[in-house]
mmCIF file of C-alpha atoms in Angstrom:
data_model
loop_
_atom_site.group_PDB
_atom_site.id
_atom_site.type_symbol
_atom_site.label_atom_id
_atom_site.label_comp_id
_atom_site.label_asym_id
_atom_site.label_seq_id
_atom_site.Cartn_x
_atom_site.Cartn_y
_atom_site.Cartn_z
ATOM 1 C CA MET A 18 61.701 112.613 154.602
ATOM 2 C CA SER A 19 58.740 113.638 152.365
ATOM 3 C CA GLU A 20 59.115 114.539 148.667
ATOM 4 C CA LYS A 21 56.752 117.240 147.414
ATOM 5 C CA ILE A 22 55.794 117.220 143.686
ATOM 6 C CA LYS A 23 53.555 119.789 141.926
ATOM 7 C CA LEU A 24 51.372 118.048 139.394
ATOM 8 C CA PHE A 25 48.868 119.588 137.007
ATOM 9 C CA TYR A 26 45.522 117.795 136.468
ATOM 10 C CA GLY A 27 44.420 120.411 133.843
ATOM 11 C CA LYS A 28 45.845 123.132 131.637
ATOM 12 C CA HIS A 29 44.996 126.195 133.766
ATOM 13 C CA GLU A 30 47.666 127.443 136.197
ATOM 14 C CA LYS A 31 45.372 126.833 139.108
ATOM 15 C CA GLN A 32 44.576 123.237 138.147
ATOM 16 C CA PHE A 33 47.193 121.464 140.094
ATOM 17 C CA GLY A 34 47.909 119.568 143.296
ATOM 18 C CA GLN A 35 50.932 119.087 145.434
ATOM 19 C CA LEU A 36 51.734 115.483 146.125
ATOM 20 C CA SER A 37 53.774 114.703 149.194
ATOM 21 C CA ILE A 38 55.303 111.251 149.414
ATOM 22 C CA PRO A 39 57.275 109.988 152.406
ATOM 23 C CA ASP A 40 59.758 107.126 152.051
ATOM 24 C CA SER A 41 57.926 103.824 152.266
ATOM 25 C CA THR A 42 58.484 100.214 151.070
ATOM 26 C CA THR A 43 54.711 99.645 150.957
ATOM 27 C CA PRO A 44 51.757 101.507 149.182
ATOM 28 C CA LEU A 45 50.857 104.608 151.173
ATOM 29 C CA PRO A 46 47.369 105.671 152.326
ATOM 30 C CA ILE A 47 46.357 109.079 151.201
ATOM 31 C CA ILE A 48 44.981 112.310 152.760
ATOM 32 C CA VAL A 49 43.337 114.548 150.168
ATOM 33 C CA VAL A 50 43.163 118.131 151.499
ATOM 34 C CA ILE A 51 40.886 120.858 150.088
ATOM 35 C CA HIS A 52 41.531 124.276 151.387
ATOM 36 C CA GLY A 53 38.813 126.894 152.124
ATOM 37 C CA GLY A 54 38.605 130.658 151.789
ATOM 38 C CA TYR A 55 35.025 131.286 150.676
ATOM 39 C CA TRP A 56 35.861 129.873 147.206
ATOM 40 C CA LYS A 57 37.842 133.113 146.541
ATOM 41 C CA ASP A 58 40.655 132.748 143.933
ATOM 42 C CA LYS A 59 43.132 134.764 146.102
ATOM 43 C CA ASN A 60 42.935 132.088 148.832
ATOM 44 C CA THR A 61 45.370 129.393 147.882
ATOM 45 C CA LEU A 62 46.810 126.161 149.324
ATOM 46 C CA ASP A 63 50.097 127.771 150.263
ATOM 47 C CA ILE A 64 48.552 130.443 152.446
ATOM 48 C CA TYR A 65 45.418 128.738 153.793
ATOM 49 C CA PRO A 66 45.789 127.123 157.239
ATOM 50 C CA THR A 67 45.023 123.684 155.997
ATOM 51 C CA LYS A 68 48.658 123.807 155.025
ATOM 52 C CA PHE A 69 49.378 122.866 158.702
ATOM 53 C CA ILE A 70 47.596 119.521 158.110
ATOM 54 C CA VAL A 71 49.869 118.880 155.191
ATOM 55 C CA ASP A 72 52.943 119.705 157.245
ATOM 56 C CA GLU A 73 51.839 117.633 160.202
ATOM 57 C CA PHE A 74 51.084 114.405 158.332
ATOM 58 C CA ASN A 75 53.300 114.378 155.240
ATOM 59 C CA ARG A 76 56.012 112.420 156.943
ATOM 60 C CA SER A 77 53.638 109.527 157.667
ATOM 61 C CA PHE A 78 51.167 109.498 154.756
ATOM 62 C CA ALA A 79 50.882 110.542 151.232
ATOM 63 C CA ILE A 80 49.133 113.906 150.793
ATOM 64 C CA TRP A 81 47.319 115.247 147.739
ATOM 65 C CA ASP A 82 46.827 118.940 148.485
ATOM 66 C CA LEU A 83 44.353 120.182 145.896
ATOM 67 C CA GLU A 84 44.407 123.632 144.261
ATOM 68 C CA TYR A 85 41.437 124.864 142.166
ATOM 69 C CA ARG A 86 40.117 127.920 140.402
ATOM 70 C CA GLY A 87 38.054 130.277 142.546
ATOM 71 C CA ILE A 88 35.919 133.407 142.438
ATOM 72 C CA PRO A 89 37.999 136.343 141.130
ATOM 73 C CA GLU A 90 37.994 139.729 142.882
ATOM 74 C CA THR A 91 36.467 141.145 139.562
ATOM 75 C CA GLY A 92 34.441 139.235 137.164
ATOM 76 C CA GLU A 93 32.926 135.800 137.605
ATOM 77 C CA ILE A 94 33.735 132.103 137.265
ATOM 78 C CA SER A 95 31.031 129.529 136.717
ATOM 79 C CA LEU A 96 30.016 127.230 139.499
ATOM 80 C CA GLU A 97 30.472 124.357 137.183
ATOM 81 C CA THR A 98 34.144 125.301 136.564
ATOM 82 C CA ILE A 99 34.955 125.229 140.388
ATOM 83 C CA LEU A 100 33.116 121.872 140.927
ATOM 84 C CA SER A 101 34.672 120.359 137.804
ATOM 85 C CA ASP A 102 38.154 121.304 139.096
ATOM 86 C CA ILE A 103 37.487 119.556 142.396
ATOM 87 C CA LYS A 104 36.281 116.334 140.755
ATOM 88 C CA GLN A 105 38.967 116.342 138.097
ATOM 89 C CA GLY A 106 41.668 117.130 140.652
ATOM 90 C CA TYR A 107 40.538 114.403 142.937
ATOM 91 C CA GLU A 108 40.157 111.748 140.239
ATOM 92 C CA TYR A 109 43.687 112.557 138.981
ATOM 93 C CA LEU A 110 44.806 110.249 141.762
ATOM 94 C CA THR A 111 43.985 107.303 139.419
ATOM 95 C CA LYS A 112 46.868 108.508 137.188
ATOM 96 C CA LEU A 113 49.365 108.581 140.053
ATOM 97 C CA THR A 114 49.586 104.881 140.935
ATOM 98 C CA HIS A 115 53.240 104.730 139.951
ATOM 99 C CA HIS A 116 53.887 106.884 143.005
ATOM 100 C CA ASN A 117 53.364 104.112 145.546
ATOM 101 C CA LEU A 118 49.839 105.160 146.530
ATOM 102 C CA ASP A 119 47.128 102.958 148.009
ATOM 103 C CA LEU A 120 43.919 104.148 146.374
ATOM 104 C CA ASP A 121 41.831 101.868 148.539
ATOM 105 C CA ARG A 122 42.787 103.926 151.568
ATOM 106 C CA ILE A 123 41.845 107.574 151.102
ATOM 107 C CA LEU A 124 40.807 110.130 153.698
ATOM 108 C CA LEU A 125 39.259 113.389 152.278
ATOM 109 C CA VAL A 126 39.546 116.432 154.478
ATOM 110 C CA GLY A 127 38.204 119.963 153.910
ATOM 111 C CA HIS A 128 37.856 123.102 155.940
ATOM 112 C CA SER A 129 35.041 125.732 155.554
ATOM 113 C CA ALA A 130 34.396 126.235 151.816
ATOM 114 C CA GLY A 131 36.810 123.361 151.296
ATOM 115 C CA ALA A 132 34.604 121.183 153.376
ATOM 116 C CA HIS A 133 31.725 122.237 151.189
ATOM 117 C CA LEU A 134 33.656 121.133 148.084
ATOM 118 C CA ALA A 135 34.717 117.897 149.736
ATOM 119 C CA CYS A 136 31.228 116.982 150.827
ATOM 120 C CA TRP A 137 29.776 117.979 147.445
ATOM 121 C CA LEU A 138 32.309 115.610 145.887
ATOM 122 C CA LEU A 139 30.950 112.704 148.033
ATOM 123 C CA GLY A 140 27.655 113.046 146.243
ATOM 124 C CA GLU A 141 29.304 112.409 142.907
ATOM 125 C CA ASN A 142 29.782 109.114 141.130
ATOM 126 C CA LEU A 143 33.530 108.667 141.622
ATOM 127 C CA SER A 144 35.834 106.092 140.133
ATOM 128 C CA ILE A 145 37.638 105.923 143.538
ATOM 129 C CA ALA A 146 35.449 107.017 146.467
ATOM 130 C CA PRO A 147 37.312 107.908 149.699
ATOM 131 C CA LYS A 148 36.764 105.431 152.491
ATOM 132 C CA ARG A 149 36.530 108.275 155.037
ATOM 133 C CA ALA A 150 36.065 112.072 155.075
ATOM 134 C CA ILE A 151 36.212 114.903 157.590
ATOM 135 C CA SER A 152 34.355 118.175 157.334
ATOM 136 C CA ILE A 153 35.849 120.913 159.517
ATOM 137 C CA SER A 154 33.739 123.997 160.004
ATOM 138 C CA GLY A 155 32.023 123.183 156.765
ATOM 139 C CA VAL A 156 29.532 125.144 154.681
ATOM 140 C CA LEU A 157 27.345 122.168 154.410
ATOM 141 C CA ASP A 158 23.917 123.768 153.764
ATOM 142 C CA LEU A 159 23.877 126.531 151.186
ATOM 143 C CA ALA A 160 20.172 127.171 151.982
ATOM 144 C CA GLN A 161 21.367 128.717 155.204
ATOM 145 C CA TYR A 162 23.624 131.150 153.316
ATOM 146 C CA GLU A 163 22.225 134.316 154.871
ATOM 147 C CA LEU A 164 23.484 133.149 158.248
ATOM 148 C CA LEU A 165 27.138 133.208 157.056
ATOM 149 C CA ASN A 166 29.326 136.213 157.768
ATOM 150 C CA GLU A 167 29.741 136.745 154.025
ATOM 151 C CA PRO A 168 26.498 135.564 152.380
ATOM 152 C CA ILE A 169 27.323 137.249 149.129
ATOM 153 C CA GLN A 170 30.000 134.649 148.501
ATOM 154 C CA VAL A 171 27.322 131.910 148.053
ATOM 155 C CA LYS A 172 25.459 134.079 145.659
ATOM 156 C CA LYS A 173 28.728 134.574 143.691
ATOM 157 C CA LEU A 174 29.441 130.795 143.824
ATOM 158 C CA LEU A 175 25.977 130.135 142.410
ATOM 159 C CA ASN A 176 26.449 132.920 139.714
ATOM 160 C CA HIS A 177 23.491 134.720 141.369
ATOM 161 C CA ASP A 178 21.227 131.841 140.242
ATOM 162 C CA LEU A 179 19.635 130.165 143.274
ATOM 163 C CA LYS A 180 18.184 127.491 141.031
ATOM 164 C CA LYS A 181 21.642 125.958 141.002
ATOM 165 C CA MET A 182 21.610 125.506 144.767
ATOM 166 C CA PRO A 183 20.268 121.896 145.004
ATOM 167 C CA PHE A 184 23.094 120.624 142.718
ATOM 168 C CA ALA A 185 25.741 122.515 144.690
ATOM 169 C CA ASN A 186 24.324 121.872 148.155
ATOM 170 C CA PRO A 187 26.048 118.997 150.075
ATOM 171 C CA VAL A 188 23.104 118.531 152.439
ATOM 172 C CA ALA A 189 20.906 117.771 149.437
ATOM 173 C CA ARG A 190 23.298 115.148 148.054
ATOM 174 C CA GLY A 191 24.527 112.884 150.882
ATOM 175 C CA HIS A 192 27.949 111.259 151.239
ATOM 176 C CA GLY A 193 27.487 107.933 149.528
ATOM 177 C CA GLU A 194 29.233 104.998 151.273
ATOM 178 C CA THR A 195 32.034 107.146 152.663
ATOM 179 C CA HIS A 196 32.291 107.396 156.470
ATOM 180 C CA LEU A 197 31.900 111.099 157.228
ATOM 181 C CA THR A 198 32.912 112.942 160.400
ATOM 182 C CA VAL A 199 31.427 116.421 160.763
ATOM 183 C CA ILE A 200 33.240 118.670 163.158
ATOM 184 C CA HIS A 201 32.038 122.204 164.045
ATOM 185 C CA GLY A 202 32.650 124.808 166.754
ATOM 186 C CA LEU A 203 29.711 126.039 168.778
ATOM 187 C CA GLU A 204 31.218 129.514 168.725
ATOM 188 C CA ASP A 205 31.836 129.712 164.991
ATOM 189 C CA GLN A 206 31.018 133.288 163.890
ATOM 190 C CA THR A 207 31.797 132.583 160.198
ATOM 191 C CA VAL A 208 29.801 129.462 159.468
ATOM 192 C CA PRO A 209 26.919 128.621 161.898
ATOM 193 C CA TYR A 210 27.070 125.128 163.494
ATOM 194 C CA SER A 211 23.396 124.774 162.479
ATOM 195 C CA MET A 212 24.758 123.683 159.110
ATOM 196 C CA ALA A 213 26.464 120.731 160.753
ATOM 197 C CA THR A 214 23.457 119.768 162.856
ATOM 198 C CA HIS A 215 21.073 119.898 159.863
ATOM 199 C CA TYR A 216 23.358 117.728 157.773
ATOM 200 C CA ALA A 217 23.610 115.272 160.696
ATOM 201 C CA ASP A 218 19.833 115.223 161.020
ATOM 202 C CA LEU A 219 19.422 114.017 157.510
ATOM 203 C CA TRP A 220 22.433 111.738 156.977
ATOM 204 C CA ASN A 221 24.240 109.137 158.984
ATOM 205 C CA VAL A 222 27.395 110.903 160.088
ATOM 206 C CA GLU A 223 29.709 111.122 163.107
ATOM 207 C CA LEU A 224 28.924 114.605 164.486
ATOM 208 C CA LEU A 225 31.300 116.340 166.885
ATOM 209 C CA LEU A 226 30.394 119.753 168.305
ATOM 210 C CA LEU A 227 33.087 121.534 170.185
ATOM 211 C CA GLU A 228 32.429 124.111 172.951
ATOM 212 C CA LYS A 229 34.320 127.447 173.016
ATOM 213 C CA CYS A 230 35.521 126.636 169.508
ATOM 214 C CA GLY A 231 35.578 129.130 166.644
ATOM 215 C CA HIS A 232 35.971 128.791 162.845
ATOM 216 C CA PHE A 233 39.703 128.268 162.923
ATOM 217 C CA SER A 234 40.078 126.808 166.348
ATOM 218 C CA MET A 235 40.919 123.367 165.016
ATOM 219 C CA LEU A 236 43.923 124.713 163.067
ATOM 220 C CA PRO A 237 47.096 126.068 164.690
ATOM 221 C CA LEU A 238 46.405 129.821 164.429
ATOM 222 C CA GLU A 239 46.012 132.276 167.230
ATOM 223 C CA GLU A 240 42.807 130.506 168.338
ATOM 224 C CA GLY A 241 43.912 126.922 167.573
ATOM 225 C CA GLU A 242 43.314 125.380 170.999
ATOM 226 C CA TYR A 243 41.653 122.409 169.352
ATOM 227 C CA TRP A 244 44.551 121.630 167.022
ATOM 228 C CA GLN A 245 45.615 118.581 169.049
ATOM 229 C CA THR A 246 42.103 117.306 168.955
ATOM 230 C CA MET A 247 42.098 117.726 165.142
ATOM 231 C CA LYS A 248 45.372 115.903 164.777
ATOM 232 C CA ASN A 249 44.040 113.064 166.885
ATOM 233 C CA ILE A 250 40.869 112.773 164.767
ATOM 234 C CA ILE A 251 42.802 112.689 161.482
ATOM 235 C CA GLN A 252 45.276 110.110 162.875
ATOM 236 C CA SER A 253 42.395 107.900 164.107
ATOM 237 C CA ASN A 254 40.678 108.087 160.719
ATOM 238 C CA MET A 255 43.846 107.097 159.006
ATOM 239 C CA GLU A 256 44.247 104.131 161.291
ATOM 240 C CA GLN A 257 40.710 102.991 160.419
ATOM 241 C CA LEU A 258 41.103 103.021 156.649
#
């Protein structure tokens, strides 16, 4: 049985995470999940398919499912606000030690834009760095934004100021001491797999390219034939923490 608690790391209604804690007599390793959705504010953790990762593993491990402010349908939000939410939300784990968490054993997982945010976070100076991380179909190289199926979203993320790109671009920042697995489908029509290969060319990562695999094929949707593969990879990473 897993208890799920909504906890706010900031004052805004979107600055929260959902902490799932299964019964355990020993401190629990943690999976931190960052959902994708092109950084759009309307795409939330309760509807994005990373929720299936939470549902699959919340009986075995603690889960910190992170929500954050995104790009509104009208108007703008600063890049710095989104990135600050991610860092603040992640580091809020240091305030949750009374929940029987093992902060020395953290796996960070993100999909698509969520993988961008997760890998951006790895380039930050963190008080508790994750031991391992997984990028699934990640937007890892913003310089290739014109190859995305919605390139305008990167321009919106950067507030139409391309000078902000190096700071926001995971491939320019690296992943610190964290062991990073980069997984991408060769038939991804949303985010090109060239982002994954370019990142792997520059940094020491475990790269897995999957044939006949689309953007959501690793999650249990209509095209989720690689869902079992994804579950096995997450389980293996948790066992190696």
